PDB file of C-alpha atoms in Angstrom:
ATOM      1  CA  ASN A   2      -3.408   5.380 -12.096  1.00  0.00           C
ATOM      2  CA  LEU A   3      -0.449   5.062 -14.440  1.00  0.00           C
ATOM      3  CA  ALA A   4       1.083   8.410 -13.483  1.00  0.00           C
ATOM      4  CA  ASP A   5       1.082   7.450  -9.785  1.00  0.00           C
ATOM      5  CA  ILE A   6       2.620   4.070 -10.587  1.00  0.00           C
ATOM      6  CA  ARG A   7       5.351   5.704 -12.677  1.00  0.00           C
ATOM      7  CA  LEU A   8       5.992   8.279  -9.951  1.00  0.00           C
ATOM      8  CA  THR A   9       6.229   5.583  -7.265  1.00  0.00           C
ATOM      9  CA  LYS A  10       8.633   3.480  -9.342  1.00  0.00           C
ATOM     10  CA  GLU A  11      10.747   6.546 -10.062  1.00  0.00           C
ATOM     11  CA  ALA A  12      10.784   7.500  -6.380  1.00  0.00           C
ATOM     12  CA  LEU A  13      11.893   3.989  -5.413  1.00  0.00           C
ATOM     13  CA  LYS A  14      14.625   4.092  -8.045  1.00  0.00           C
ATOM     14  CA  GLU A  15      15.783   7.580  -6.987  1.00  0.00           C
ATOM     15  CA  SER A  16      15.876   6.560  -3.343  1.00  0.00           C
ATOM     16  CA  LYS A  17      17.830   3.404  -4.236  1.00  0.00           C
ATOM     17  CA  ILE A  18      15.256   1.120  -2.649  1.00  0.00           C
ATOM     18  CA  LEU A  19      15.751  -2.430  -3.827  1.00  0.00           C
ATOM     19  CA  ASN A  20      12.436  -3.877  -2.708  1.00  0.00           C
ATOM     20  CA  THR A  21      10.265  -5.488  -5.350  1.00  0.00           C
ATOM     21  CA  LEU A  22       7.240  -3.413  -6.258  1.00  0.00           C
ATOM     22  CA  ASN A  23       4.222  -5.360  -7.478  1.00  0.00           C
ATOM     23  CA  VAL A  24       1.394  -3.266  -8.881  1.00  0.00           C
ATOM     24  CA  VAL A  25      -2.243  -4.119  -9.514  1.00  0.00           C
ATOM     25  CA  ASN A  26      -4.665  -1.969 -11.476  1.00  0.00           C
ATOM     26  CA  ASN A  27      -7.782  -2.057  -9.315  1.00  0.00           C
ATOM     27  CA  GLY A  28      -9.222  -3.191  -6.003  1.00  0.00           C
ATOM     28  CA  GLU A  29     -10.483  -6.522  -7.315  1.00  0.00           C
ATOM     29  CA  GLU A  30      -7.011  -7.381  -8.614  1.00  0.00           C
ATOM     30  CA  ALA A  31      -5.561  -6.344  -5.255  1.00  0.00           C
ATOM     31  CA  MET A  32      -7.713  -8.912  -3.486  1.00  0.00           C
ATOM     32  CA  ASP A  33      -6.925 -11.584  -6.103  1.00  0.00           C
ATOM     33  CA  TYR A  34      -3.234 -10.860  -5.545  1.00  0.00           C
ATOM     34  CA  LEU A  35      -3.526 -11.080  -1.765  1.00  0.00           C
ATOM     35  CA  PHE A  36      -5.579 -14.287  -1.897  1.00  0.00           C
ATOM     36  CA  LYS A  37      -3.290 -15.710  -4.617  1.00  0.00           C
ATOM     37  CA  LYS A  38      -6.083 -16.252  -7.120  1.00  0.00           C
ATOM     38  CA  GLY A  39      -5.686 -16.801 -10.857  1.00  0.00           C
ATOM     39  CA  LYS A  40      -2.535 -15.282 -12.319  1.00  0.00           C
ATOM     40  CA  TYR A  41      -1.361 -14.346  -8.818  1.00  0.00           C
ATOM     41  CA  LYS A  42      -1.342 -17.906  -7.416  1.00  0.00           C
ATOM     42  CA  ASN A  43       2.465 -18.035  -7.147  1.00  0.00           C
ATOM     43  CA  MET A  44       3.019 -14.530  -5.842  1.00  0.00           C
ATOM     44  CA  ARG A  45       4.616 -13.908  -2.469  1.00  0.00           C
ATOM     45  CA  ARG A  46       2.551 -12.030   0.087  1.00  0.00           C
ATOM     46  CA  PRO A  47       3.713  -8.427   0.376  1.00  0.00           C
ATOM     47  CA  ASP A  48       5.675  -7.154   3.360  1.00  0.00           C
ATOM     48  CA  ILE A  49       3.739  -3.902   3.182  1.00  0.00           C
ATOM     49  CA  ILE A  50       0.837  -2.560   1.129  1.00  0.00           C
ATOM     50  CA  LEU A  51       0.785   0.961  -0.300  1.00  0.00           C
ATOM     51  CA  LEU A  52      -2.900   1.543  -0.910  1.00  0.00           C
ATOM     52  CA  ASP A  53      -4.603   4.348  -2.781  1.00  0.00           C
ATOM     53  CA  LEU A  54      -8.204   5.007  -1.776  1.00  0.00           C
ATOM     54  CA  ASN A  55      -9.279   5.865  -5.315  1.00  0.00           C
ATOM     55  CA  LEU A  56      -9.107   2.498  -7.048  1.00  0.00           C
ATOM     56  CA  PRO A  57     -11.443   1.363  -9.827  1.00  0.00           C
ATOM     57  CA  LYS A  58     -13.846  -1.585  -9.434  1.00  0.00           C
ATOM     58  CA  LYS A  59     -13.341  -1.906  -5.660  1.00  0.00           C
ATOM     59  CA  ASP A  60     -12.071   1.199  -3.928  1.00  0.00           C
ATOM     60  CA  GLY A  61      -9.241   1.293  -1.426  1.00  0.00           C
ATOM     61  CA  ARG A  62     -11.598   1.653   1.529  1.00  0.00           C
ATOM     62  CA  GLU A  63     -13.222  -1.686   0.679  1.00  0.00           C
ATOM     63  CA  VAL A  64      -9.845  -3.308   0.066  1.00  0.00           C
ATOM     64  CA  LEU A  65      -8.574  -2.075   3.451  1.00  0.00           C
ATOM     65  CA  ALA A  66     -11.674  -3.381   5.245  1.00  0.00           C
ATOM     66  CA  GLU A  67     -11.249  -6.811   3.636  1.00  0.00           C
ATOM     67  CA  ILE A  68      -7.541  -6.976   4.434  1.00  0.00           C
ATOM     68  CA  LYS A  69      -7.970  -6.026   8.070  1.00  0.00           C
ATOM     69  CA  SER A  70     -10.931  -8.378   8.603  1.00  0.00           C
ATOM     70  CA  ASN A  71      -9.005 -11.403   7.299  1.00  0.00           C
ATOM     71  CA  ALA A  72      -6.952 -13.380   9.824  1.00  0.00           C
ATOM     72  CA  GLU A  73      -4.228 -14.214   7.284  1.00  0.00           C
ATOM     73  CA  LEU A  74      -3.854 -10.692   5.911  1.00  0.00           C
ATOM     74  CA  LYS A  75      -4.487  -8.363   8.836  1.00  0.00           C
ATOM     75  CA  THR A  76      -0.877  -8.354  10.054  1.00  0.00           C
ATOM     76  CA  ILE A  77       0.373  -6.889   6.765  1.00  0.00           C
ATOM     77  CA  PRO A  78       0.945  -3.163   7.311  1.00  0.00           C
ATOM     78  CA  VAL A  79      -1.252  -1.016   5.094  1.00  0.00           C
ATOM     79  CA  VAL A  80      -0.012   2.476   4.320  1.00  0.00           C
ATOM     80  CA  ILE A  81      -2.676   4.676   2.778  1.00  0.00           C
ATOM     81  CA  LEU A  82      -0.987   6.819   0.126  1.00  0.00           C
ATOM     82  CA  THR A  83      -3.614   9.001  -1.486  1.00  0.00           C
ATOM     83  CA  VAL A  84      -4.477  12.506  -2.651  1.00  0.00           C
ATOM     84  CA  SER A  85      -7.524  12.701  -0.382  1.00  0.00           C
ATOM     85  CA  GLN A  86      -7.217  15.096   2.533  1.00  0.00           C
ATOM     86  CA  ALA A  87     -10.824  14.552   3.592  1.00  0.00           C
ATOM     87  CA  GLU A  88     -11.138  14.129   7.345  1.00  0.00           C
ATOM     88  CA  GLU A  89     -13.861  11.533   6.749  1.00  0.00           C
ATOM     89  CA  ASP A  90     -11.433   9.376   4.731  1.00  0.00           C
ATOM     90  CA  ILE A  91      -8.750   9.695   7.388  1.00  0.00           C
ATOM     91  CA  ILE A  92     -11.140   8.682  10.174  1.00  0.00           C
ATOM     92  CA  LYS A  93     -12.642   5.785   8.200  1.00  0.00           C
ATOM     93  CA  THR A  94      -9.284   4.332   7.251  1.00  0.00           C
ATOM     94  CA  TYR A  95      -7.984   4.446  10.808  1.00  0.00           C
ATOM     95  CA  ASN A  96     -11.265   2.911  11.994  1.00  0.00           C
ATOM     96  CA  HIS A  97     -10.505   0.079   9.569  1.00  0.00           C
ATOM     97  CA  TYR A  98      -7.017  -0.275  11.095  1.00  0.00           C
ATOM     98  CA  ALA A  99      -4.854   1.404   8.471  1.00  0.00           C
ATOM     99  CA  ASN A 100      -1.332   1.595   9.830  1.00  0.00           C
ATOM    100  CA  CYS A 101      -0.832   5.150   8.615  1.00  0.00           C
ATOM    101  CA  TYR A 102      -2.312   7.739   6.286  1.00  0.00           C
ATOM    102  CA  ILE A 103      -0.099   9.781   3.981  1.00  0.00           C
ATOM    103  CA  VAL A 104      -1.299  12.463   1.585  1.00  0.00           C
ATOM    104  CA  LYS A 105       0.618  12.234  -1.691  1.00  0.00           C
ATOM    105  CA  PRO A 106       2.668  15.331  -2.380  1.00  0.00           C
ATOM    106  CA  MET A 107       2.530  16.797  -5.858  1.00  0.00           C
ATOM    107  CA  ASP A 108       6.271  17.298  -6.360  1.00  0.00           C
ATOM    108  CA  MET A 109       8.772  14.508  -6.978  1.00  0.00           C
ATOM    109  CA  GLU A 110      11.321  15.631  -4.389  1.00  0.00           C
ATOM    110  CA  GLN A 111       8.772  15.472  -1.560  1.00  0.00           C
ATOM    111  CA  PHE A 112       7.430  12.166  -2.857  1.00  0.00           C
ATOM    112  CA  ILE A 113      10.943  10.659  -2.792  1.00  0.00           C
ATOM    113  CA  LYS A 114      11.358  11.856   0.806  1.00  0.00           C
ATOM    114  CA  ILE A 115       8.092  10.173   1.754  1.00  0.00           C
ATOM    115  CA  VAL A 116       9.049   6.920   0.023  1.00  0.00           C
ATOM    116  CA  ASN A 117      12.399   6.992   1.841  1.00  0.00           C
ATOM    117  CA  SER A 118      10.612   7.562   5.140  1.00  0.00           C
ATOM    118  CA  ILE A 119       8.253   4.646   4.497  1.00  0.00           C
ATOM    119  CA  GLN A 120      11.209   2.416   3.603  1.00  0.00           C
ATOM    120  CA  ASN A 121      13.243   3.482   6.618  1.00  0.00           C
ATOM    121  CA  PHE A 122      10.403   3.118   9.106  1.00  0.00           C
ATOM    122  CA  TRP A 123       8.809  -0.133   7.909  1.00  0.00           C
ATOM    123  CA  PHE A 124      11.964  -2.024   6.875  1.00  0.00           C
ATOM    124  CA  ARG A 125      14.653  -0.716   9.207  1.00  0.00           C
ATOM    125  CA  ILE A 126      12.942   0.373  12.414  1.00  0.00           C
ATOM    126  CA  VAL A 127       9.784  -1.734  12.748  1.00  0.00           C
ATOM    127  CA  LYS A 128       9.940  -5.454  13.493  1.00  0.00           C
ATOM    128  CA  LEU A 129       7.286  -7.149  11.344  1.00  0.00           C
ATOM    129  CA  PRO A 130       5.863 -10.611  12.044  1.00  0.00           C
ATOM    130  CA  LEU A 131       7.069 -13.392   9.767  1.00  0.00           C
ATOM    131  CA  LYS A 132       3.627 -15.039   9.863  1.00  0.00           C
ATOM    132  CA  HIS A 133       2.201 -13.113   6.921  1.00  0.00           C
ATOM    133  CA  LYS A 134       5.056 -13.997   4.546  1.00  0.00           C
TER     134      LYS A 134
END
């Protein structure tokens, strides 16, 4: 949703994160982006995916399952960043090999802290494979 996108961009800006943020509007576009279809044919594969579960057309649960069942995509870390606190969602996403599950905070200060933590962990601490790039 547009408010979440704006909030994420603002959090990245506030935390001085220089990574490129590419945004798609629904689950079908997410898969087109990852498989480099149509207007996404020249896009670089992401280093990490921030995935909301509540996407239109194809929800985040389906997108996650497709990513993690594809040999070329499954090494890309997928961080679930959603408002859902449902235990069923948490269990299902980990069963589909989500790398972590974060509940979106409602206030900007906490959201910036979370974005900073994601950045620090995935880009400074973790060693990611080059294969998926």
